[in-house]
XYZ file of C-alpha atoms in Angstrom:
293
model
C -81.496 70.845 78.797
C -82.581 70.173 75.226
C -80.885 67.944 72.669
C -80.637 69.461 69.174
C -82.451 67.782 66.300
C -79.875 66.553 63.743
C -80.003 68.388 60.425
C -82.015 71.295 61.812
C -80.838 74.866 61.193
C -81.239 76.279 64.682
C -79.140 79.402 64.031
C -77.141 80.837 61.138
C -74.918 83.035 63.313
C -72.632 81.740 66.046
C -70.898 83.704 68.789
C -67.824 82.463 70.653
C -67.467 84.579 73.768
C -63.934 85.198 74.970
C -62.658 86.006 78.451
C -65.245 88.057 80.318
C -68.025 87.323 77.825
C -69.826 84.342 79.307
C -73.375 85.245 78.280
C -75.220 87.598 75.952
C -76.611 90.157 78.374
C -80.040 91.400 77.348
C -80.660 88.605 74.846
C -83.800 86.467 75.043
C -82.790 82.851 75.650
C -84.796 80.352 73.599
C -83.058 77.109 74.511
C -79.914 75.606 75.975
C -78.635 72.738 73.858
C -76.551 69.764 74.911
C -74.514 69.222 71.736
C -72.544 66.003 71.433
C -69.686 65.908 68.942
C -67.277 63.325 67.465
C -64.462 65.142 69.285
C -65.837 65.053 72.796
C -67.604 67.803 74.711
C -67.482 71.456 73.663
C -66.705 74.178 76.190
C -70.265 73.960 77.484
C -73.905 73.916 76.436
C -74.811 76.069 73.444
C -77.345 78.805 74.155
C -79.824 79.743 71.448
C -80.855 83.352 71.950
C -82.679 86.120 70.121
C -80.512 89.178 69.527
C -82.252 92.028 67.740
C -84.670 89.629 66.089
C -81.954 87.208 64.934
C -81.367 83.788 66.444
C -77.754 83.166 67.416
C -75.916 80.213 68.920
C -73.682 81.323 71.792
C -70.797 79.378 73.311
C -68.369 80.692 75.971
C -64.872 79.674 74.874
C -63.453 79.138 78.365
C -66.729 77.666 79.782
C -69.191 79.736 81.784
C -66.959 79.652 84.874
C -63.680 80.275 83.001
C -62.444 76.811 83.959
C -60.748 75.999 80.636
C -57.249 77.387 79.995
C -56.357 78.240 76.373
C -54.381 75.088 75.650
C -57.135 72.817 77.015
C -60.074 74.198 75.018
C -61.689 71.654 72.705
C -61.626 73.892 69.642
C -62.729 71.191 67.202
C -65.742 70.280 69.328
C -66.743 73.937 69.619
C -66.697 74.606 65.872
C -68.280 71.267 64.957
C -71.088 71.956 67.456
C -71.844 75.346 65.900
C -71.792 73.941 62.367
C -74.160 71.141 63.413
C -76.710 73.764 64.463
C -76.718 75.383 61.030
C -74.251 78.198 61.723
C -72.789 79.890 58.637
C -71.111 82.939 60.220
C -69.045 82.887 63.423
C -68.104 85.992 65.400
C -65.655 85.707 68.275
C -64.373 88.077 70.933
C -60.886 87.959 72.427
C -58.754 89.758 74.977
C -55.338 90.580 73.528
C -52.157 92.419 74.392
C -50.818 95.277 72.269
C -47.307 94.885 70.881
C -46.577 98.178 69.123
C -47.570 101.822 68.695
C -51.134 102.255 67.505
C -52.269 99.189 69.413
C -52.656 100.534 72.929
C -54.948 99.462 75.787
C -58.708 99.931 75.391
C -58.463 99.794 71.598
C -60.461 97.319 69.516
C -58.853 95.455 66.615
C -60.576 93.832 63.640
C -58.011 91.079 63.205
C -57.057 90.258 59.615
C -53.938 88.055 59.851
C -52.465 85.576 62.302
C -49.171 83.933 63.196
C -49.475 80.554 64.890
C -47.007 79.901 67.709
C -49.084 77.286 69.524
C -48.231 73.629 69.873
C -50.111 70.432 70.677
C -53.555 71.696 69.684
C -55.843 69.618 67.464
C -56.055 72.169 64.667
C -57.609 70.294 61.754
C -60.608 68.076 61.090
C -58.703 66.446 58.236
C -56.076 64.515 60.166
C -56.099 61.393 57.997
C -58.518 59.437 60.177
C -61.622 59.822 57.970
C -60.698 57.701 54.969
C -64.056 56.536 53.606
C -66.153 58.390 51.067
C -65.392 59.521 47.529
C -63.259 61.575 47.635
C -62.021 60.708 51.103
C -62.122 63.413 53.766
C -58.922 62.154 55.342
C -56.476 64.773 54.052
C -57.419 68.255 52.856
C -55.270 71.358 52.428
C -57.009 74.606 53.370
C -56.073 77.818 51.515
C -55.423 80.132 54.470
C -53.941 83.319 53.010
C -56.952 85.287 54.324
C -57.938 83.478 57.539
C -60.719 85.930 58.487
C -63.834 86.554 56.378
C -63.614 89.991 54.680
C -67.401 90.449 54.685
C -67.784 89.792 58.408
C -64.748 91.942 59.165
C -66.308 94.854 57.288
C -69.454 94.556 59.417
C -67.392 94.631 62.625
C -65.487 97.678 61.421
C -68.701 99.502 60.499
C -70.191 98.769 63.926
C -67.107 100.093 65.717
C -67.040 103.238 63.588
C -70.753 103.905 64.085
C -70.362 103.739 67.863
C -67.285 105.945 67.858
C -65.128 103.362 69.602
C -61.330 103.441 69.174
C -60.245 100.673 66.830
C -57.639 99.478 64.370
C -59.245 98.301 61.098
C -56.706 95.516 60.745
C -54.023 93.797 62.750
C -51.830 90.717 62.793
C -52.220 88.560 65.877
C -49.573 86.150 67.112
C -51.171 83.293 69.016
C -49.170 81.723 71.834
C -50.000 78.567 73.716
C -50.475 80.010 77.199
C -51.493 79.985 79.903
C -48.414 82.023 80.863
C -47.773 85.457 79.416
C -44.753 86.118 77.185
C -41.228 86.935 78.232
C -39.889 90.309 77.106
C -37.588 88.619 74.594
C -40.471 86.638 73.115
C -42.635 89.729 72.712
C -39.830 91.617 70.983
C -39.319 88.646 68.672
C -43.028 88.607 67.773
C -42.879 92.302 66.903
C -39.881 91.692 64.646
C -41.966 89.054 62.871
C -44.775 91.493 62.101
C -47.229 90.905 64.946
C -49.366 93.797 66.230
C -51.267 92.036 69.013
C -50.890 88.840 71.014
C -53.507 86.247 71.978
C -53.754 82.753 73.422
C -56.978 81.662 71.704
C -57.315 83.077 68.182
C -55.843 79.886 66.730
C -57.117 77.413 65.586
C -60.687 78.797 65.577
C -60.621 80.613 62.185
C -58.922 77.685 60.475
C -61.349 75.130 61.879
C -64.306 77.315 60.911
C -62.966 77.603 57.364
C -62.444 73.835 57.184
C -66.193 73.485 57.735
C -67.004 76.292 55.271
C -68.100 78.760 57.928
C -67.159 82.430 57.779
C -65.208 83.693 60.789
C -64.285 87.122 62.146
C -62.748 88.239 65.424
C -63.321 91.288 67.584
C -60.189 91.773 69.676
C -59.977 94.129 72.650
C -56.550 95.259 73.850
C -56.345 95.010 77.627
C -52.653 95.816 78.072
C -49.369 96.687 76.407
C -47.470 93.432 76.324
C -44.279 93.106 78.324
C -41.975 93.681 75.348
C -43.446 97.126 74.671
C -41.229 100.021 75.809
C -42.314 101.346 79.198
C -44.957 98.674 79.698
C -45.742 97.173 83.081
C -45.691 93.393 83.591
C -48.963 91.849 82.420
C -51.229 90.431 85.131
C -54.475 88.483 84.850
C -56.071 90.857 87.356
C -55.425 93.878 85.137
C -56.690 92.035 82.058
C -59.995 91.049 83.666
C -60.510 94.504 85.164
C -60.293 96.114 81.719
C -62.491 93.423 80.198
C -65.197 94.066 82.776
C -65.246 97.746 81.849
C -65.363 96.906 78.137
C -68.226 94.379 78.196
C -70.942 96.858 77.258
C -68.991 97.986 74.193
C -68.082 94.442 73.163
C -71.684 93.244 73.349
C -72.991 96.348 71.566
C -70.600 95.865 68.649
C -71.487 92.180 68.392
C -75.206 93.019 68.443
C -74.792 95.635 65.693
C -72.744 93.206 63.619
C -75.331 90.455 64.003
C -77.987 92.838 62.692
C -75.797 93.751 59.705
C -75.189 90.184 58.523
C -77.438 89.464 55.566
C -80.043 86.719 55.877
C -78.555 85.170 52.742
C -74.915 85.511 53.835
C -72.844 82.831 52.125
C -69.366 82.013 53.473
C -66.431 81.467 51.172
C -66.445 77.798 50.018
C -62.805 77.154 50.884
C -63.156 73.426 51.509
C -64.513 70.610 49.355
C -68.203 70.299 50.250
C -68.124 66.513 50.112
C -65.273 66.432 52.618
C -67.165 68.784 54.935
C -70.254 66.594 54.685
C -68.215 63.552 55.690
C -66.871 65.325 58.787
C -70.342 66.477 59.794
C -71.712 62.943 59.347
C -69.320 61.464 61.910
C -71.063 59.927 64.938
C -70.865 61.731 68.251
C -68.508 60.486 70.925
C -69.900 58.987 74.110
C -68.978 62.017 76.203
C -71.596 64.707 76.686
C -71.316 68.235 78.019
C -74.017 67.351 80.531
C -71.443 65.186 82.313
C -69.202 68.172 83.009
């Protein structure tokens, strides 16, 4: 396993694979990188692969064997690792439940808003611990009114439309802590608060990406109607993974088309002070390494 060279732009596009997406089928693997971060090990080694002539950095969110539950994922390590490799644009895939009409099973969603109902997750790089530098990187306040990059979202939507896949061009996701599914009362409450779909992993990824000035967009795939939906069956992991298996070809095709559509000179929105970002990226790596997993 290779160790990345600090300061080298290995890839400008990063992919975080959700449940069921543990590798980029059909891609040409160039290297597997053991990335060490200040926050401990990421979900696994980062794979550099050629997809349609573009080099991407791929990381499976739950690890390659799906051994990491949602609340145990090291989200900060994952995003820091991608940024350290030169990534500017991050695309993620997620399995979600549908909460209302128009968001039924086997429909894709280009998520545009989120509601955070998680707890206990390290969801910022600016937690007051990095106090040196001028200005200090210790405390920063991210503008988060539009948590997903509009440019990347438009590319996802165009790819879905071109392939004739059923999709919703926007949707609000409520993110719960997991690993359990919601009660009926909880799901009905989320609907009353404006949520369209429900996930366990879509937070804090977009916020952490934005804190490092990376663009972020999510491709959600609805595997079930959540338990609060009228007439819905209880959600089971078996049903979720069965639908995901059937959807893998479409998910990977849309990601591949979107990768091809991202401009070589894509520039993410500069939402965070560049000096603060530089201080975070200059932090020394922790002793732990993914190779010890």
